Coordinates of C-alpha atoms and ligand atoms in Angstrom, one line a residue:
M1 CA -26.4 -22.0 4.4
N2 CA -29.8 -22.9 2.9
L3 CA -32.3 -20.3 4.2
R4 CA -35.5 -22.0 3.3
N5 CA -37.7 -22.5 6.4
Q6 CA -35.0 -20.9 8.6
H7 CA -36.1 -18.4 11.1
A8 CA -34.4 -15.0 11.0
L9 CA -34.9 -12.6 13.9
I10 CA -33.8 -9.0 12.9
T11 CA -33.7 -6.2 15.4
G12 CA -34.0 -2.8 13.7
G13 CA -35.8 -4.7 10.9
S14 CA -38.4 -2.0 10.3
S15 CA -36.0 0.3 8.4
G16 CA -32.8 0.7 6.4
I17 CA -30.3 -2.1 6.3
G18 CA -32.3 -4.4 8.6
K19 CA -35.4 -4.1 6.4
A20 CA -33.5 -4.6 3.2
L21 CA -31.9 -7.8 4.7
A22 CA -35.4 -9.0 5.8
V23 CA -36.7 -8.6 2.2
L24 CA -33.7 -10.6 0.8
L25 CA -34.1 -13.4 3.4
A26 CA -37.9 -13.6 2.8
G27 CA -37.1 -14.0 -0.9
R28 CA -34.9 -17.0 0.0
G29 CA -37.7 -18.7 1.9
A30 CA -36.9 -17.7 5.5
H31 CA -39.5 -17.0 8.2
I32 CA -38.9 -13.5 9.6
S33 CA -39.4 -11.8 13.0
L34 CA -38.9 -8.0 12.9
M35 CA -38.2 -6.2 16.2
A36 CA -38.1 -2.5 16.7
R37 CA -40.0 0.2 18.7
N38 CA -42.5 1.9 16.4
A39 CA -45.4 -0.4 15.8
T40 CA -46.7 1.4 12.7
R41 CA -43.4 1.4 11.0
L42 CA -43.0 -2.3 11.9
E43 CA -46.3 -3.2 10.4
D44 CA -45.5 -1.3 7.2
A45 CA -42.1 -3.1 7.0
A46 CA -43.7 -6.5 7.6
A47 CA -46.2 -5.9 4.8
E48 CA -43.2 -5.0 2.5
V49 CA -41.3 -8.1 3.6
R50 CA -44.4 -10.3 3.0
G51 CA -44.5 -9.0 -0.5
A52 CA -41.1 -10.6 -1.1
K53 CA -42.0 -14.1 0.2
A54 CA -40.9 -17.1 -1.8
D55 CA -43.7 -19.3 -0.7
R56 CA -47.1 -18.9 1.0
D57 CA -46.4 -20.6 4.3
Q58 CA -43.6 -18.3 5.3
R59 CA -44.4 -16.5 8.6
I60 CA -43.5 -12.8 8.7
L61 CA -44.3 -11.2 12.1
S62 CA -43.3 -8.0 13.9
F63 CA -42.7 -7.4 17.6
S64 CA -42.4 -4.1 19.2
A65 CA -39.7 -3.6 21.9
D66 CA -36.9 -1.2 22.9
V67 CA -33.6 -3.2 22.7
S68 CA -32.1 -1.0 25.4
D69 CA -34.6 -2.3 28.0
R70 CA -33.4 -5.7 29.1
N71 CA -36.8 -6.8 30.5
Q72 CA -38.6 -5.9 27.3
V73 CA -36.0 -7.7 25.3
E74 CA -36.3 -10.9 27.4
D75 CA -40.1 -10.9 27.3
T76 CA -40.2 -10.2 23.5
V77 CA -37.6 -12.8 22.6
R78 CA -39.6 -15.3 24.7
K79 CA -42.7 -14.4 22.8
I80 CA -40.9 -14.6 19.4
I81 CA -39.6 -18.1 20.3
R82 CA -43.1 -19.2 21.3
D83 CA -44.7 -17.8 18.1
Q84 CA -42.0 -18.4 15.5
G85 CA -39.6 -20.9 17.0
V86 CA -35.9 -20.6 17.9
P87 CA -34.0 -18.2 15.6
D88 CA -31.5 -19.8 13.2
L89 CA -30.2 -16.4 12.4
L90 CA -30.1 -13.5 14.9
V91 CA -29.2 -10.2 13.3
T92 CA -28.7 -7.3 15.7
C93 CA -29.2 -4.3 13.5
A94 CA -31.1 -1.8 15.8
G95 CA -28.9 1.2 16.3
M96 CA -28.7 5.0 16.6
I97 CA -26.2 7.8 16.1
H98 CA -26.0 11.3 17.4
P99 CA -22.9 13.0 16.0
G100 CA -21.5 16.1 17.5
R101 CA -18.3 17.6 19.0
F102 CA -17.6 15.9 22.3
M103 CA -17.8 19.0 24.4
E104 CA -21.0 20.1 22.8
L105 CA -23.0 16.8 23.0
P106 CA -26.0 17.0 25.2
P107 CA -25.7 15.1 28.5
G108 CA -26.7 11.5 28.2
V109 CA -26.1 11.0 24.5
S110 CA -23.0 8.7 24.9
E111 CA -24.9 6.7 27.5
R112 CA -28.0 6.3 25.4
T113 CA -25.9 5.4 22.3
M114 CA -24.1 2.7 24.3
E115 CA -27.4 1.4 25.7
V116 CA -29.0 1.0 22.3
N117 CA -26.0 0.0 20.1
Y118 CA -24.0 -2.1 22.6
F119 CA -26.3 -3.2 25.4
G120 CA -29.3 -3.6 22.9
T121 CA -27.1 -6.1 21.0
L122 CA -25.9 -7.9 24.2
Y123 CA -29.4 -8.2 25.7
T124 CA -30.9 -9.6 22.5
I125 CA -28.1 -12.2 22.1
R126 CA -28.3 -13.2 25.8
A127 CA -32.0 -13.7 25.5
A128 CA -31.9 -15.9 22.4
L129 CA -28.6 -17.7 22.8
P130 CA -29.6 -20.4 25.4
S131 CA -32.3 -21.8 23.1
M132 CA -29.9 -21.7 20.1
V133 CA -27.2 -23.4 22.0
R134 CA -29.6 -26.2 23.1
R135 CA -30.3 -26.9 19.4
K136 CA -26.5 -26.6 18.6
R137 CA -27.0 -24.5 15.5
G138 CA -27.5 -20.9 14.4
R139 CA -25.6 -17.7 13.6
L140 CA -25.4 -14.4 15.3
V141 CA -24.8 -11.4 13.0
L142 CA -23.8 -8.2 14.7
I143 CA -24.0 -4.9 12.8
S144 CA -21.0 -2.6 13.7
S145 CA -19.8 0.2 11.3
G146 CA -16.7 1.5 9.5
A147 CA -16.7 3.8 12.5
G148 CA -16.2 0.7 14.6
L149 CA -12.8 0.3 13.0
I150 CA -11.5 3.9 13.1
G151 CA -12.5 6.8 15.4
I152 CA -13.7 9.9 13.5
Y153 CA -14.2 13.5 14.5
G154 CA -17.7 14.0 15.8
Y155 CA -18.4 10.3 16.6
T156 CA -17.3 10.1 20.3
A157 CA -20.7 8.7 21.2
Y158 CA -21.1 6.3 18.2
S159 CA -17.7 5.0 17.5
P160 CA -17.0 3.5 21.0
S161 CA -20.4 1.7 20.9
K162 CA -19.4 0.1 17.5
F163 CA -15.8 -0.7 18.6
A164 CA -17.4 -2.5 21.6
L165 CA -19.4 -4.7 19.3
R166 CA -16.2 -5.8 17.6
G167 CA -14.8 -6.9 21.0
L168 CA -18.1 -8.7 21.8
A169 CA -18.1 -10.5 18.5
E170 CA -14.5 -11.6 18.7
C171 CA -15.0 -13.1 22.2
L172 CA -18.2 -14.8 21.3
R173 CA -16.8 -16.3 18.1
G174 CA -14.2 -18.2 20.2
E175 CA -16.7 -19.2 22.9
L176 CA -19.6 -20.3 20.7
R177 CA -17.8 -22.6 18.2
Q178 CA -18.1 -25.6 20.5
Y179 CA -21.9 -25.2 20.5
G180 CA -22.2 -25.0 16.7
I181 CA -23.1 -21.3 16.8
G182 CA -21.4 -19.1 14.2
V183 CA -20.8 -15.4 14.6
S184 CA -20.4 -12.7 12.0
I185 CA -19.6 -9.0 12.4
V186 CA -20.5 -6.5 9.7
Y187 CA -18.8 -3.2 9.1
P188 CA -21.1 -1.3 6.8
P189 CA -20.0 1.9 5.0
D190 CA -22.2 5.1 4.9
T191 CA -25.6 3.7 3.7
D192 CA -28.5 5.7 2.3
T193 CA -31.0 5.1 5.2
P194 CA -33.2 7.3 7.5
Q195 CA -30.4 7.1 10.1
L196 CA -27.9 8.6 7.6
S197 CA -30.3 11.4 6.6
K198 CA -31.0 12.2 10.3
E199 CA -27.2 12.2 11.0
N200 CA -26.4 14.4 8.1
R201 CA -28.7 17.1 9.5
I202 CA -26.7 17.5 12.6
K203 CA -23.1 16.4 11.6
P204 CA -20.4 19.0 12.4
F205 CA -18.8 20.3 9.2
E206 CA -15.6 18.6 10.1
T207 CA -17.3 15.2 10.2
R208 CA -19.0 16.0 6.9
L209 CA -15.6 16.8 5.3
I210 CA -14.1 13.5 6.4
T211 CA -17.1 11.2 5.7
G212 CA -18.1 13.1 2.6
A213 CA -15.2 11.6 0.7
A214 CA -16.5 8.1 1.1
R215 CA -19.1 6.5 -1.2
T216 CA -22.6 6.1 0.1
R217 CA -24.1 2.7 -0.6
S218 CA -27.7 1.5 -0.9
P219 CA -29.2 -0.6 1.9
Q220 CA -29.9 -3.3 -0.8
M221 CA -26.2 -3.4 -1.7
V222 CA -25.2 -3.7 2.0
A223 CA -27.9 -6.4 2.6
R224 CA -26.6 -8.4 -0.4
A225 CA -23.1 -8.3 1.0
I226 CA -24.4 -9.5 4.4
L227 CA -26.4 -12.3 2.9
K228 CA -23.3 -13.4 0.9
G229 CA -21.2 -13.3 4.1
I230 CA -23.9 -15.3 6.0
R231 CA -23.9 -18.0 3.3
K232 CA -20.1 -18.2 3.3
R233 CA -20.2 -18.4 7.1
S234 CA -17.8 -15.4 7.2
F235 CA -16.8 -14.0 10.5
V236 CA -16.0 -10.5 9.1
I237 CA -18.3 -9.0 6.5
T238 CA -17.2 -5.8 4.8
P239 CA -19.7 -4.5 2.3
G240 CA -17.7 -2.8 -0.5
F241 CA -14.1 -2.4 -1.4
E242 CA -13.4 0.5 0.9
M243 CA -14.6 -1.3 4.0
T244 CA -12.5 -4.4 3.0
L245 CA -9.4 -2.2 2.7
L246 CA -10.2 -0.4 5.9
F247 CA -10.7 -3.6 7.8
R248 CA -7.5 -5.3 6.5
L249 CA -5.2 -2.3 6.7
H250 CA -6.7 -0.1 9.4
S251 CA -3.7 -0.2 11.8
I252 CA -1.5 1.0 8.9
L253 CA -4.1 3.3 7.4
A254 CA -5.3 5.0 10.6
P255 CA -2.2 7.3 11.2
L256 CA -2.2 8.3 7.5
A257 CA -6.0 8.9 7.6
E258 CA -5.8 10.9 10.8
R259 CA -3.1 13.1 9.3
Y260 CA -5.2 13.6 6.1
F261 CA -8.4 14.4 8.1
D262 CA -6.5 16.9 10.3
Y263 CA -5.1 18.5 7.2
R264 CA -8.5 18.8 5.5
I265 CA -10.1 20.3 8.6
A266 CA -7.2 22.8 9.1
L267 CA -7.3 23.9 5.5
R268 CA -11.1 24.5 5.7
S269 CA -10.8 26.3 9.0
R270 CA -8.1 28.7 7.6
G271 CA -10.1 29.3 4.4
Ligands
NAP301 N1 -26.7 4.0 7.6 C1 -25.4 4.0 7.7 O1 -24.7 4.8 7.1 C2 -24.8 3.0 8.6 C3 -23.4 2.8 8.5 C4 -22.8 1.9 9.3 C5 -23.5 1.1 10.2 N2 -24.8 1.4 10.3 C6 -25.6 0.6 11.4 O2 -26.5 -0.2 10.7 C7 -27.6 -0.4 11.6 C8 -28.9 -0.1 10.9 O3 -28.9 1.3 10.6 P1 -29.8 2.0 9.4 O4 -28.9 3.0 8.8 O5 -30.5 1.0 8.6 O6 -30.8 2.8 10.4 P2 -32.4 3.1 10.3 O7 -32.9 3.0 8.9 O8 -32.6 4.3 11.1 O9 -33.0 1.9 11.1 C9 -32.7 1.7 12.5 C10 -33.6 0.6 13.0 O10 -33.3 0.4 14.4 C11 -34.5 0.5 15.1 N3 -34.2 1.0 16.5 C12 -33.5 2.1 16.8 N4 -33.5 2.3 18.1 C13 -34.0 1.2 18.7 C14 -34.3 0.7 20.0 N5 -33.9 1.4 21.0 N6 -34.9 -0.4 20.2 C15 -35.3 -1.2 19.1 N7 -35.1 -0.8 17.8 C16 -34.5 0.3 17.6 C17 -35.4 1.4 14.3 O11 -36.8 1.3 14.6 P3 -37.5 2.2 15.8 O12 -36.9 3.6 15.7 O13 -39.0 2.1 15.4 O14 -37.2 1.5 17.0 C18 -35.1 0.9 12.9 O15 -35.8 -0.2 12.7 C19 -27.4 0.4 12.8 O16 -26.8 -0.3 13.8 C20 -26.4 1.5 12.3 O17 -25.6 2.0 13.3 C21 -25.5 2.3 9.6

């Protein structure tokens, strides 16, 4: 896929993985629309992305909206299409996490996580898709997580929202082929972003024990893997060897991993 003069709309593009991908795409000549809530952070990110432009005429704009609010999403996507044109690439990266033991989570956390991670993705796709279908081209890139492949202690709010994205992507892939719209789903590993730092501050120690064994990647490495997957028109994008292994073997690995996680937690609790 040649990205020059293509328009990429990236939700969650003001930080972390979304911003790193925006920088890469700008370097390949794409026009970029960033969508997130905080206007100051969006403008700072847009300035950084402009710094990576491959040519002067590229348009890098930011749009403030909460993806969990369907009306806001519809209005904002309409504005984006008016100002920047129909997206060739729609990357739904906006997301949140609030780890904690199920019985200790504050009320509403699971609902909010599902609203942002799942419905935020669904609303954005629904708002942009009709115009993409009319043009009969484009690609949706949904950002799930390794925690969307395997449920982990402390992620009862997060994992289900990321599992749900897998279901959505698999159904859409089959339905959208006939309209020339490609679909990708990304399963990133732990990535060094503000979300991970925030999460690390409140993670139960059991979650820390389990996830601490995995390698943390840079947002730039994850963005490069996503770009490669987009270019190859891959349906599944697994940044790094561990995620590739987990994706391919998770039905076999899950019972072994669960036994290992339980063992580590029991050992630590006894000690
Ligand atoms: N970091 C990891 O270890 C990791 C691993 C696997 C998967 N992921 C997934 O990758 C995606 C990006 O994560 P990240 O680590 O790059 O996070 P990040 O640095 O915290 O960035 C999150 C982005 O989403 C936006 N956002 C959050 N809530 C939003 C809302 N309600 N409406 C609109 N925008 C919203 C944020 O901007 P505002 O707050 O200003 O809205 C920000 O631009 C997420 O879906 C995350 O679940 C991350």
